[in-house]
Amino acid sequence: MTVGESSTASVGWNREQMARRAALDIPDGAYVNLGIGIPEQVAQYVPEGREVIYHTENGLLGMGVPPDVGEGDPELINAGKRPVTAIPGAAYFHHADSFSMIRGGHIDICVLGAMQVSQNGDLANWSTGLADAIPAVGGAMDLVAGVKTIYIITQHCTKTGDPKLVKSCSYPLTGKAVVSRIFTDLAVIDVTSEGLKLVELAPGIDPDYVQQKTGCELIVAGWQ
Amino acid sequence: MTVGESSTASVGWNREQMARRAALDIPDGAYVNLGIGIPEQVAQYVPEGREVIYHTENGLLGMGVPPDVGEGDPELINAGKRPVTAIPGAAYFHHADSFSMIRGGHIDICVLGAMQVSQNGDLANWSTGLADAIPAVGGAMDLVAGVKTIYIITQHCTKTGDPKLVKSCSYPLTGKAVVSRIFTDLAVIDVTSEGLKLVELAPGIDPDYVQQKTGCELIVAGWQ
Amino acid sequence: MIDKRVDSAAQAVADIFDGATVMIGGFGEAGSPIELIHALIDLGAKALTVVNNNTGSGHVGLAALIENHQVARMVCSYPRTANSTVFPDLYRRGEIELELVPQGTLAERIRAGGAGIPAFYTATSVGTPLGEGKEVRSFDGRDYVLEYGLKADFALLKCARADRYGNLVFNKTARNFGPIMAMAAGTTIVQASALMELGEIDPEVVVTPGIFVNRVVTVANPALESVLVNDGRAYP
Amino acid sequence: MIDKRVDSAAQAVADIFDGATVMIGGFGEAGSPIELIHALIDLGAKALTVVNNNTGSGHVGLAALIENHQVARMVCSYPRTANSTVFPDLYRRGEIELELVPQGTLAERIRAGGAGIPAFYTATSVGTPLGEGKEVRSFDGRDYVLEYGLKADFALLKCARADRYGNLVFNKTARNFGPIMAMAAGTTIVQASALMELGEIDPEVVVTPGIFVNRVVTVANPALESVLVNDGRAYP
């Protein structure tokens, strides 16, 4: 399969590779909140030698790996309601304190999934806006409003091939101009004041292909 | 000495008796904050059989008696910065939590001193308003704005014989319409929607005498 | 004497009235006071407004309360669960109202309600559908929405240990909404897994001071929602 | 690796700059980080805005910092002490500014600053001179004033125990402003009486999670302000 074919089944990065790539951008000493789904996997791939503290908004700083099957406490869970552990040096706190960490700008990085990201960094990731959908927002709006740096991990296009990086989001917004960097199966893209800028390509992908799969103009100036 | 003489040196209640009288109005189970000075003494005189929990706004619920001389921890103090103890069942907390108890209406009774109380319950107890005075308010404004019931213990008149219960406070206010009941050396007086109402007299004091020492009309209807 | 202990969950919730606003602690099953919720189902109070982060799972606990048509209105941030259609079904049929609040705004509104703060500003939801219709104000060049403190008539909470003054400590991430709901409710009702003597909880580690708590009932071995759901249980 | 330990108080405060806003923990001597304050006197940074409940006592700690003409402006609730004329003298001579804030409003403003709340409403000070000029708004028929969140460049705090992540626990009523100032400062500097290994502080009893702390210096036997004052000591 070569670049330019419509199926993306095996081009670019797979989910694990996307998480691995995002993990490279988590610096030593960072306080990090990881969204449910692929973002959660980022923790597994942070390069050795970096000490990173994970925050889960339900009330734990210093979240560790999941417990072994059959182990764990049903009251020690993450924001996705899955069992986790606490590392030495962890702390528990209530929801208002937890969201003070978020709203007050104390968390360095949050990695989230996306339904759409616009060229100015607007994020839509909580609702299709369909009439019969049950709206559910959780902590997404607080995270994007409060965390210093928002990273997005997402497939470049929807399952039906529509671009998720767009001029303007058609889905209800989670926050306006909040995204810093986007990790997709095809590329790493920064949100800049001039628009979306290509930073890195997945192996075998070229800028034209990424542009073709993107719903707004990509800045590729200086790209080799 | 008989009622009506200008010296009040030995008429009415003394400071201990004022504190004793106020203590009668602290019910079993109350959460109470006591101001510095005579109000502090109230705790000694709460009738036996009543369990009262004392809050000190610097961060302790369940304040106990002062430690023996030479005992105590210099970091276990009350709002007057004097050493105290903590009873079994006490709790420490930070200032924002402590004033949440106050502002949120969780404290039942606060007993404070006064420079002036007006007939509608305005309280002045923090500043003379003089140009060279160093203004200092502490928690007084928070307490009167937040605690359910504000009791005042005060001499009926100033050292120079001026009434402290007045039509309208001339000193800067601590809060408007906040006082419920006033315990003076001469009487117990309630703040009602019609004005200050005589509730009880110190031994040997008659209503006319109290009225004479009061800067606004006293309701004495029904008084024997 | 201050003794906030009551003998049974039934007694603890007995005065919850039709139309009351009830905050229910828990994030998922962590901290969910399932025995108190079941007592509220037994009591049958109706037309409740319930504040909880979620809408329960399976057919027990909060989901069962909703399924029993006792809840007229939910205030929550995430009314979806993988294993329950109770809320979605009622919502789609128009039989239950929903006030959707971002999770951090929900927490801060509850904390404000308990702290005597009638309103505050937050950047969360600005420029989104959940910010629509809200008063917007700019501070230092950034827009914020005005949000209001949230209070309740009752709170139902679960904790690990309590004493007769109502001092509480929680278990791990079951702490979540407990301390702030305790502050925001007129009557705070707690089920404790263990009851301690006064002084057995170190004053340095008390999480919720007793001033915020009205009733404590000991439920030594509380049911786990996930276990009940996996067993296919329904309440009542 | 996350290691917030620094070797000395001097090193901990070395980047405090002229004109900085510095929150200093403590209520009276309880929680007063006297060694950090003395290091700030040695450093000599000037034109500081200092946020503290009081203005110090005697001629040590905060009073000495003020006496050394390093403070241009105090934000506090109670700038009087029985045993210090340092602040009153400078204030009467017009050599130091004062922003007087009710104690609970001060605490809530600091907490708001740390929690990302730019402003909130409180009933405290309504109808008083301290409420004059403030925006008033009515909620449910009661008047409230608008108050703004308060942040600082630095916080200087004292705690009982800390670990290398910056997790803190305090001693009794020395907790006072520590946890909220830690949240509100860009750089939070803490003197700990004891340094613990990671995990030695139970996650259930951490009062200030390390995310709010930047530097920890161990001061094993901190001086007591009252002892220094009684001994007639002055700093430097």
PDB file of N, CA and C in Angstrom, chain D residues 51-134:
ATOM      1  N   VAL D  51       2.104  39.377  51.853  1.00  0.00           N
ATOM      2  CA  VAL D  51       0.784  38.946  52.288  1.00  0.00           C
ATOM      3  C   VAL D  51       0.961  38.044  53.504  1.00  0.00           C
ATOM      4  N   ASN D  52       0.407  38.474  54.626  1.00  0.00           N
ATOM      5  CA  ASN D  52       0.482  37.700  55.873  1.00  0.00           C
ATOM      6  C   ASN D  52      -0.666  38.177  56.736  1.00  0.00           C
ATOM      7  N   ASN D  53      -1.138  37.341  57.622  1.00  0.00           N
ATOM      8  CA  ASN D  53      -2.265  37.785  58.445  1.00  0.00           C
ATOM      9  C   ASN D  53      -1.900  38.954  59.346  1.00  0.00           C
ATOM     10  N   ASN D  54      -0.622  39.015  59.744  1.00  0.00           N
ATOM     11  CA  ASN D  54      -0.195  39.998  60.736  1.00  0.00           C
ATOM     12  C   ASN D  54       1.017  40.782  60.213  1.00  0.00           C
ATOM     13  N   THR D  55       1.725  41.445  61.127  1.00  0.00           N
ATOM     14  CA  THR D  55       2.924  42.190  60.717  1.00  0.00           C
ATOM     15  C   THR D  55       4.125  41.854  61.594  1.00  0.00           C
ATOM     16  N   GLY D  56       4.068  40.716  62.244  1.00  0.00           N
ATOM     17  CA  GLY D  56       5.222  40.254  62.995  1.00  0.00           C
ATOM     18  C   GLY D  56       5.296  40.810  64.396  1.00  0.00           C
ATOM     19  N   SER D  57       6.271  40.283  65.153  1.00  0.00           N
ATOM     20  CA  SER D  57       6.423  40.767  66.511  1.00  0.00           C
ATOM     21  C   SER D  57       7.899  40.937  66.840  1.00  0.00           C
ATOM     22  N   GLY D  58       8.183  41.793  67.787  1.00  0.00           N
ATOM     23  CA  GLY D  58       9.561  42.062  68.172  1.00  0.00           C
ATOM     24  C   GLY D  58      10.348  42.622  67.004  1.00  0.00           C
ATOM     25  N   HIS D  59      11.593  42.141  66.884  1.00  0.00           N
ATOM     26  CA  HIS D  59      12.486  42.618  65.823  1.00  0.00           C
ATOM     27  C   HIS D  59      13.097  41.442  65.088  1.00  0.00           C
ATOM     28  N   VAL D  60      12.325  40.378  64.962  1.00  0.00           N
ATOM     29  CA  VAL D  60      12.781  39.192  64.235  1.00  0.00           C
ATOM     30  C   VAL D  60      11.698  38.806  63.223  1.00  0.00           C
ATOM     31  N   GLY D  61      12.025  37.898  62.322  1.00  0.00           N
ATOM     32  CA  GLY D  61      11.039  37.377  61.376  1.00  0.00           C
ATOM     33  C   GLY D  61      10.419  38.500  60.553  1.00  0.00           C
ATOM     34  N   LEU D  62       9.106  38.435  60.379  1.00  0.00           N
ATOM     35  CA  LEU D  62       8.403  39.388  59.522  1.00  0.00           C
ATOM     36  C   LEU D  62       8.616  40.828  59.987  1.00  0.00           C
ATOM     37  N   ALA D  63       8.580  41.061  61.308  1.00  0.00           N
ATOM     38  CA  ALA D  63       8.800  42.422  61.801  1.00  0.00           C
ATOM     39  C   ALA D  63      10.180  42.939  61.385  1.00  0.00           C
ATOM     40  N   ALA D  64      11.167  42.063  61.421  1.00  0.00           N
ATOM     41  CA  ALA D  64      12.522  42.464  61.019  1.00  0.00           C
ATOM     42  C   ALA D  64      12.597  42.755  59.525  1.00  0.00           C
ATOM     43  N   LEU D  65      11.880  41.969  58.742  1.00  0.00           N
ATOM     44  CA  LEU D  65      11.846  42.212  57.293  1.00  0.00           C
ATOM     45  C   LEU D  65      11.248  43.590  57.003  1.00  0.00           C
ATOM     46  N   ILE D  66      10.192  43.921  57.736  1.00  0.00           N
ATOM     47  CA  ILE D  66       9.553  45.232  57.578  1.00  0.00           C
ATOM     48  C   ILE D  66      10.502  46.334  58.075  1.00  0.00           C
ATOM     49  N   GLU D  67      11.092  46.081  59.229  1.00  0.00           N
ATOM     50  CA  GLU D  67      11.989  47.076  59.828  1.00  0.00           C
ATOM     51  C   GLU D  67      13.188  47.363  58.924  1.00  0.00           C
ATOM     52  N   ASN D  68      13.568  46.364  58.150  1.00  0.00           N
ATOM     53  CA  ASN D  68      14.702  46.486  57.237  1.00  0.00           C
ATOM     54  C   ASN D  68      14.311  47.204  55.936  1.00  0.00           C
ATOM     55  N   HIS D  69      13.117  47.770  55.912  1.00  0.00           N
ATOM     56  CA  HIS D  69      12.633  48.567  54.759  1.00  0.00           C
ATOM     57  C   HIS D  69      12.587  47.767  53.466  1.00  0.00           C
ATOM     58  N   GLN D  70      12.312  46.474  53.580  1.00  0.00           N
ATOM     59  CA  GLN D  70      12.211  45.668  52.360  1.00  0.00           C
ATOM     60  C   GLN D  70      10.773  45.550  51.873  1.00  0.00           C
ATOM     61  N   VAL D  71       9.829  45.967  52.703  1.00  0.00           N
ATOM     62  CA  VAL D  71       8.412  45.784  52.364  1.00  0.00           C
ATOM     63  C   VAL D  71       7.775  47.132  52.041  1.00  0.00           C
ATOM     64  N   ALA D  72       7.268  47.253  50.829  1.00  0.00           N
ATOM     65  CA  ALA D  72       6.597  48.494  50.438  1.00  0.00           C
ATOM     66  C   ALA D  72       5.121  48.457  50.801  1.00  0.00           C
ATOM     67  N   ARG D  73       4.587  47.247  50.878  1.00  0.00           N
ATOM     68  CA  ARG D  73       3.140  47.129  51.014  1.00  0.00           C
ATOM     69  C   ARG D  73       2.795  45.832  51.738  1.00  0.00           C
ATOM     70  N   MET D  74       1.901  45.948  52.737  1.00  0.00           N
ATOM     71  CA  MET D  74       1.419  44.773  53.458  1.00  0.00           C
ATOM     72  C   MET D  74      -0.039  44.529  53.071  1.00  0.00           C
ATOM     73  N   VAL D  75      -0.358  43.286  52.816  1.00  0.00           N
ATOM     74  CA  VAL D  75      -1.751  42.874  52.658  1.00  0.00           C
ATOM     75  C   VAL D  75      -2.046  41.981  53.843  1.00  0.00           C
ATOM     76  N   CYS D  76      -2.890  42.440  54.756  1.00  0.00           N
ATOM     77  CA  CYS D  76      -3.126  41.633  55.946  1.00  0.00           C
ATOM     78  C   CYS D  76      -4.428  42.020  56.635  1.00  0.00           C
ATOM     79  N   SER D  77      -4.810  41.223  57.620  1.00  0.00           N
ATOM     80  CA  SER D  77      -6.082  41.469  58.312  1.00  0.00           C
ATOM     81  C   SER D  77      -5.867  42.118  59.669  1.00  0.00           C
ATOM     82  N   TYR D  78      -4.704  41.898  60.265  1.00  0.00           N
ATOM     83  CA  TYR D  78      -4.535  42.363  61.647  1.00  0.00           C
ATOM     84  C   TYR D  78      -3.096  42.824  61.877  1.00  0.00           C
ATOM     85  N   PRO D  79      -2.781  44.075  61.461  1.00  0.00           N
ATOM     86  CA  PRO D  79      -1.404  44.558  61.526  1.00  0.00           C
ATOM     87  C   PRO D  79      -1.039  45.149  62.883  1.00  0.00           C
ATOM     88  N   ARG D  80      -1.494  44.511  63.940  1.00  0.00           N
ATOM     89  CA  ARG D  80      -1.169  44.998  65.277  1.00  0.00           C
ATOM     90  C   ARG D  80      -0.671  43.830  66.110  1.00  0.00           C
ATOM     91  N   THR D  81       0.326  44.082  66.948  1.00  0.00           N
ATOM     92  CA  THR D  81       0.713  43.088  67.950  1.00  0.00           C
ATOM     93  C   THR D  81       1.051  43.820  69.221  1.00  0.00           C
ATOM     94  N   ALA D  82       0.935  43.115  70.310  1.00  0.00           N
ATOM     95  CA  ALA D  82       1.195  43.725  71.612  1.00  0.00           C
ATOM     96  C   ALA D  82       2.645  44.164  71.716  1.00  0.00           C
ATOM     97  N   ASN D  83       3.517  43.417  71.044  1.00  0.00           N
ATOM     98  CA  ASN D  83       4.933  43.626  71.338  1.00  0.00           C
ATOM     99  C   ASN D  83       5.753  44.115  70.150  1.00  0.00           C
ATOM    100  N   SER D  84       5.118  44.790  69.209  1.00  0.00           N
ATOM    101  CA  SER D  84       5.912  45.324  68.106  1.00  0.00           C
ATOM    102  C   SER D  84       5.359  46.657  67.650  1.00  0.00           C
ATOM    103  N   THR D  85       6.243  47.620  67.474  1.00  0.00           N
ATOM    104  CA  THR D  85       5.831  48.925  66.938  1.00  0.00           C
ATOM    105  C   THR D  85       6.433  49.143  65.567  1.00  0.00           C
ATOM    106  N   VAL D  86       7.048  48.093  65.004  1.00  0.00           N
ATOM    107  CA  VAL D  86       7.741  48.251  63.729  1.00  0.00           C
ATOM    108  C   VAL D  86       6.775  48.699  62.634  1.00  0.00           C
ATOM    109  N   PHE D  87       5.717  47.931  62.431  1.00  0.00           N
ATOM    110  CA  PHE D  87       4.771  48.315  61.385  1.00  0.00           C
ATOM    111  C   PHE D  87       4.057  49.633  61.710  1.00  0.00           C
ATOM    112  N   PRO D  88       3.478  49.781  62.918  1.00  0.00           N
ATOM    113  CA  PRO D  88       2.786  51.033  63.216  1.00  0.00           C
ATOM    114  C   PRO D  88       3.655  52.271  62.982  1.00  0.00           C
ATOM    115  N   ASP D  89       4.913  52.204  63.388  1.00  0.00           N
ATOM    116  CA  ASP D  89       5.784  53.364  63.212  1.00  0.00           C
ATOM    117  C   ASP D  89       5.957  53.708  61.732  1.00  0.00           C
ATOM    118  N   LEU D  90       6.259  52.714  60.934  1.00  0.00           N
ATOM    119  CA  LEU D  90       6.450  52.969  59.504  1.00  0.00           C
ATOM    120  C   LEU D  90       5.153  53.432  58.854  1.00  0.00           C
ATOM    121  N   TYR D  91       4.050  52.838  59.290  1.00  0.00           N
ATOM    122  CA  TYR D  91       2.741  53.180  58.705  1.00  0.00           C
ATOM    123  C   TYR D  91       2.385  54.632  59.014  1.00  0.00           C
ATOM    124  N   ARG D  92       2.606  55.028  60.260  1.00  0.00           N
ATOM    125  CA  ARG D  92       2.271  56.411  60.633  1.00  0.00           C
ATOM    126  C   ARG D  92       3.163  57.404  59.910  1.00  0.00           C
ATOM    127  N   ARG D  93       4.366  56.992  59.584  1.00  0.00           N
ATOM    128  CA  ARG D  93       5.270  57.880  58.842  1.00  0.00           C
ATOM    129  C   ARG D  93       5.013  57.814  57.336  1.00  0.00           C
ATOM    130  N   GLY D  94       4.045  56.993  56.944  1.00  0.00           N
ATOM    131  CA  GLY D  94       3.725  56.904  55.520  1.00  0.00           C
ATOM    132  C   GLY D  94       4.778  56.162  54.720  1.00  0.00           C
ATOM    133  N   GLU D  95       5.542  55.314  55.380  1.00  0.00           N
ATOM    134  CA  GLU D  95       6.635  54.624  54.672  1.00  0.00           C
ATOM    135  C   GLU D  95       6.276  53.195  54.275  1.00  0.00           C
ATOM    136  N   ILE D  96       5.047  52.791  54.588  1.00  0.00           N
ATOM    137  CA  ILE D  96       4.608  51.471  54.154  1.00  0.00           C
ATOM    138  C   ILE D  96       3.117  51.547  53.890  1.00  0.00           C
ATOM    139  N   GLU D  97       2.704  50.880  52.817  1.00  0.00           N
ATOM    140  CA  GLU D  97       1.272  50.850  52.487  1.00  0.00           C
ATOM    141  C   GLU D  97       0.596  49.672  53.164  1.00  0.00           C
ATOM    142  N   LEU D  98      -0.697  49.809  53.359  1.00  0.00           N
ATOM    143  CA  LEU D  98      -1.477  48.724  53.971  1.00  0.00           C
ATOM    144  C   LEU D  98      -2.738  48.477  53.157  1.00  0.00           C
ATOM    145  N   GLU D  99      -2.952  47.233  52.751  1.00  0.00           N
ATOM    146  CA  GLU D  99      -4.267  46.823  52.243  1.00  0.00           C
ATOM    147  C   GLU D  99      -4.873  45.939  53.315  1.00  0.00           C
ATOM    148  N   LEU D 100      -5.887  46.473  53.984  1.00  0.00           N
ATOM    149  CA  LEU D 100      -6.514  45.741  55.082  1.00  0.00           C
ATOM    150  C   LEU D 100      -7.648  44.884  54.530  1.00  0.00           C
ATOM    151  N   VAL D 101      -7.602  43.600  54.785  1.00  0.00           N
ATOM    152  CA  VAL D 101      -8.566  42.638  54.236  1.00  0.00           C
ATOM    153  C   VAL D 101      -9.119  41.805  55.384  1.00  0.00           C
ATOM    154  N   PRO D 102     -10.426  41.661  55.492  1.00  0.00           N
ATOM    155  CA  PRO D 102     -10.961  40.768  56.531  1.00  0.00           C
ATOM    156  C   PRO D 102     -10.317  39.377  56.406  1.00  0.00           C
ATOM    157  N   GLN D 103     -10.088  38.775  57.533  1.00  0.00           N
ATOM    158  CA  GLN D 103      -9.290  37.543  57.583  1.00  0.00           C
ATOM    159  C   GLN D 103      -9.848  36.420  56.702  1.00  0.00           C
ATOM    160  N   GLY D 104     -11.164  36.237  56.737  1.00  0.00           N
ATOM    161  CA  GLY D 104     -11.772  35.179  55.932  1.00  0.00           C
ATOM    162  C   GLY D 104     -11.765  35.520  54.456  1.00  0.00           C
ATOM    163  N   THR D 105     -11.912  36.786  54.160  1.00  0.00           N
ATOM    164  CA  THR D 105     -11.831  37.227  52.764  1.00  0.00           C
ATOM    165  C   THR D 105     -10.409  37.064  52.258  1.00  0.00           C
ATOM    166  N   LEU D 106      -9.437  37.369  53.113  1.00  0.00           N
ATOM    167  CA  LEU D 106      -8.034  37.175  52.746  1.00  0.00           C
ATOM    168  C   LEU D 106      -7.777  35.703  52.420  1.00  0.00           C
ATOM    169  N   ALA D 107      -8.247  34.830  53.300  1.00  0.00           N
ATOM    170  CA  ALA D 107      -8.041  33.391  53.083  1.00  0.00           C
ATOM    171  C   ALA D 107      -8.717  32.944  51.787  1.00  0.00           C
ATOM    172  N   GLU D 108      -9.944  33.395  51.565  1.00  0.00           N
ATOM    173  CA  GLU D 108     -10.681  32.958  50.377  1.00  0.00           C
ATOM    174  C   GLU D 108     -10.079  33.545  49.103  1.00  0.00           C
ATOM    175  N   ARG D 109      -9.576  34.775  49.187  1.00  0.00           N
ATOM    176  CA  ARG D 109      -8.928  35.375  48.012  1.00  0.00           C
ATOM    177  C   ARG D 109      -7.676  34.590  47.640  1.00  0.00           C
ATOM    178  N   ILE D 110      -6.927  34.164  48.636  1.00  0.00           N
ATOM    179  CA  ILE D 110      -5.722  33.368  48.376  1.00  0.00           C
ATOM    180  C   ILE D 110      -6.113  32.014  47.782  1.00  0.00           C
ATOM    181  N   ARG D 111      -7.109  31.380  48.381  1.00  0.00           N
ATOM    182  CA  ARG D 111      -7.575  30.088  47.862  1.00  0.00           C
ATOM    183  C   ARG D 111      -8.073  30.245  46.423  1.00  0.00           C
ATOM    184  N   ALA D 112      -8.824  31.324  46.156  1.00  0.00           N
ATOM    185  CA  ALA D 112      -9.330  31.566  44.802  1.00  0.00           C
ATOM    186  C   ALA D 112      -8.174  31.763  43.828  1.00  0.00           C
ATOM    187  N   GLY D 113      -7.176  32.545  44.247  1.00  0.00           N
ATOM    188  CA  GLY D 113      -6.008  32.753  43.387  1.00  0.00           C
ATOM    189  C   GLY D 113      -5.371  31.429  42.994  1.00  0.00           C
ATOM    190  N   GLY D 114      -5.296  30.517  43.936  1.00  0.00           N
ATOM    191  CA  GLY D 114      -4.689  29.220  43.664  1.00  0.00           C
ATOM    192  C   GLY D 114      -5.575  28.287  42.874  1.00  0.00           C
ATOM    193  N   ALA D 115      -6.879  28.508  42.938  1.00  0.00           N
ATOM    194  CA  ALA D 115      -7.849  27.592  42.323  1.00  0.00           C
ATOM    195  C   ALA D 115      -8.337  28.079  40.964  1.00  0.00           C
ATOM    196  N   GLY D 116      -7.755  29.164  40.453  1.00  0.00           N
ATOM    197  CA  GLY D 116      -8.164  29.651  39.133  1.00  0.00           C
ATOM    198  C   GLY D 116      -9.500  30.363  39.117  1.00  0.00           C
ATOM    199  N   ILE D 117      -9.891  30.891  40.255  1.00  0.00           N
ATOM    200  CA  ILE D 117     -11.132  31.665  40.375  1.00  0.00           C
ATOM    201  C   ILE D 117     -10.736  33.136  40.414  1.00  0.00           C
ATOM    202  N   PRO D 118     -11.051  33.909  39.380  1.00  0.00           N
ATOM    203  CA  PRO D 118     -10.570  35.291  39.377  1.00  0.00           C
ATOM    204  C   PRO D 118     -11.322  36.182  40.363  1.00  0.00           C
ATOM    205  N   ALA D 119     -12.553  35.815  40.677  1.00  0.00           N
ATOM    206  CA  ALA D 119     -13.352  36.667  41.566  1.00  0.00           C
ATOM    207  C   ALA D 119     -14.534  35.885  42.111  1.00  0.00           C
ATOM    208  N   PHE D 120     -15.024  36.326  43.281  1.00  0.00           N
ATOM    209  CA  PHE D 120     -16.156  35.668  43.931  1.00  0.00           C
ATOM    210  C   PHE D 120     -16.879  36.701  44.784  1.00  0.00           C
ATOM    211  N   TYR D 121     -18.040  36.320  45.238  1.00  0.00           N
ATOM    212  CA  TYR D 121     -18.837  37.218  46.068  1.00  0.00           C
ATOM    213  C   TYR D 121     -18.875  36.719  47.510  1.00  0.00           C
ATOM    214  N   THR D 122     -18.817  37.670  48.443  1.00  0.00           N
ATOM    215  CA  THR D 122     -18.946  37.336  49.866  1.00  0.00           C
ATOM    216  C   THR D 122     -19.723  38.427  50.584  1.00  0.00           C
ATOM    217  N   ALA D 123     -20.444  38.039  51.623  1.00  0.00           N
ATOM    218  CA  ALA D 123     -21.206  39.022  52.404  1.00  0.00           C
ATOM    219  C   ALA D 123     -20.313  39.788  53.374  1.00  0.00           C
ATOM    220  N   THR D 124     -19.121  39.287  53.620  1.00  0.00           N
ATOM    221  CA  THR D 124     -18.220  39.941  54.574  1.00  0.00           C
ATOM    222  C   THR D 124     -17.857  41.350  54.110  1.00  0.00           C
ATOM    223  N   SER D 125     -18.012  42.303  54.983  1.00  0.00           N
ATOM    224  CA  SER D 125     -17.645  43.727  54.793  1.00  0.00           C
ATOM    225  C   SER D 125     -18.755  44.555  54.150  1.00  0.00           C
ATOM    226  N   VAL D 126     -19.851  43.931  53.758  1.00  0.00           N
ATOM    227  CA  VAL D 126     -20.963  44.711  53.190  1.00  0.00           C
ATOM    228  C   VAL D 126     -21.432  45.740  54.222  1.00  0.00           C
ATOM    229  N   GLY D 127     -21.572  46.979  53.782  1.00  0.00           N
ATOM    230  CA  GLY D 127     -22.079  48.032  54.669  1.00  0.00           C
ATOM    231  C   GLY D 127     -21.049  48.572  55.637  1.00  0.00           C
ATOM    232  N   THR D 128     -19.791  48.166  55.470  1.00  0.00           N
ATOM    233  CA  THR D 128     -18.726  48.646  56.356  1.00  0.00           C
ATOM    234  C   THR D 128     -17.713  49.451  55.532  1.00  0.00           C
ATOM    235  N   PRO D 129     -16.820  50.172  56.223  1.00  0.00           N
ATOM    236  CA  PRO D 129     -15.796  50.925  55.477  1.00  0.00           C
ATOM    237  C   PRO D 129     -14.956  50.034  54.562  1.00  0.00           C
ATOM    238  N   LEU D 130     -14.724  48.774  54.952  1.00  0.00           N
ATOM    239  CA  LEU D 130     -13.918  47.886  54.103  1.00  0.00           C
ATOM    240  C   LEU D 130     -14.689  47.397  52.882  1.00  0.00           C
ATOM    241  N   GLY D 131     -15.998  47.620  52.877  1.00  0.00           N
ATOM    242  CA  GLY D 131     -16.786  47.288  51.692  1.00  0.00           C
ATOM    243  C   GLY D 131     -16.974  48.471  50.762  1.00  0.00           C
ATOM    244  N   GLU D 132     -16.570  49.644  51.211  1.00  0.00           N
ATOM    245  CA  GLU D 132     -16.768  50.850  50.399  1.00  0.00           C
ATOM    246  C   GLU D 132     -15.974  50.785  49.111  1.00  0.00           C
ATOM    247  N   GLY D 133     -16.627  51.197  48.030  1.00  0.00           N
ATOM    248  CA  GLY D 133     -15.957  51.203  46.737  1.00  0.00           C
ATOM    249  C   GLY D 133     -15.940  49.842  46.076  1.00  0.00           C
ATOM    250  N   LYS D 134     -16.423  48.825  46.792  1.00  0.00           N
ATOM    251  CA  LYS D 134     -16.474  47.498  46.180  1.00  0.00           C
ATOM    252  C   LYS D 134     -17.801  47.312  45.458  1.00  0.00           C
TER     253      LYS D 134
END
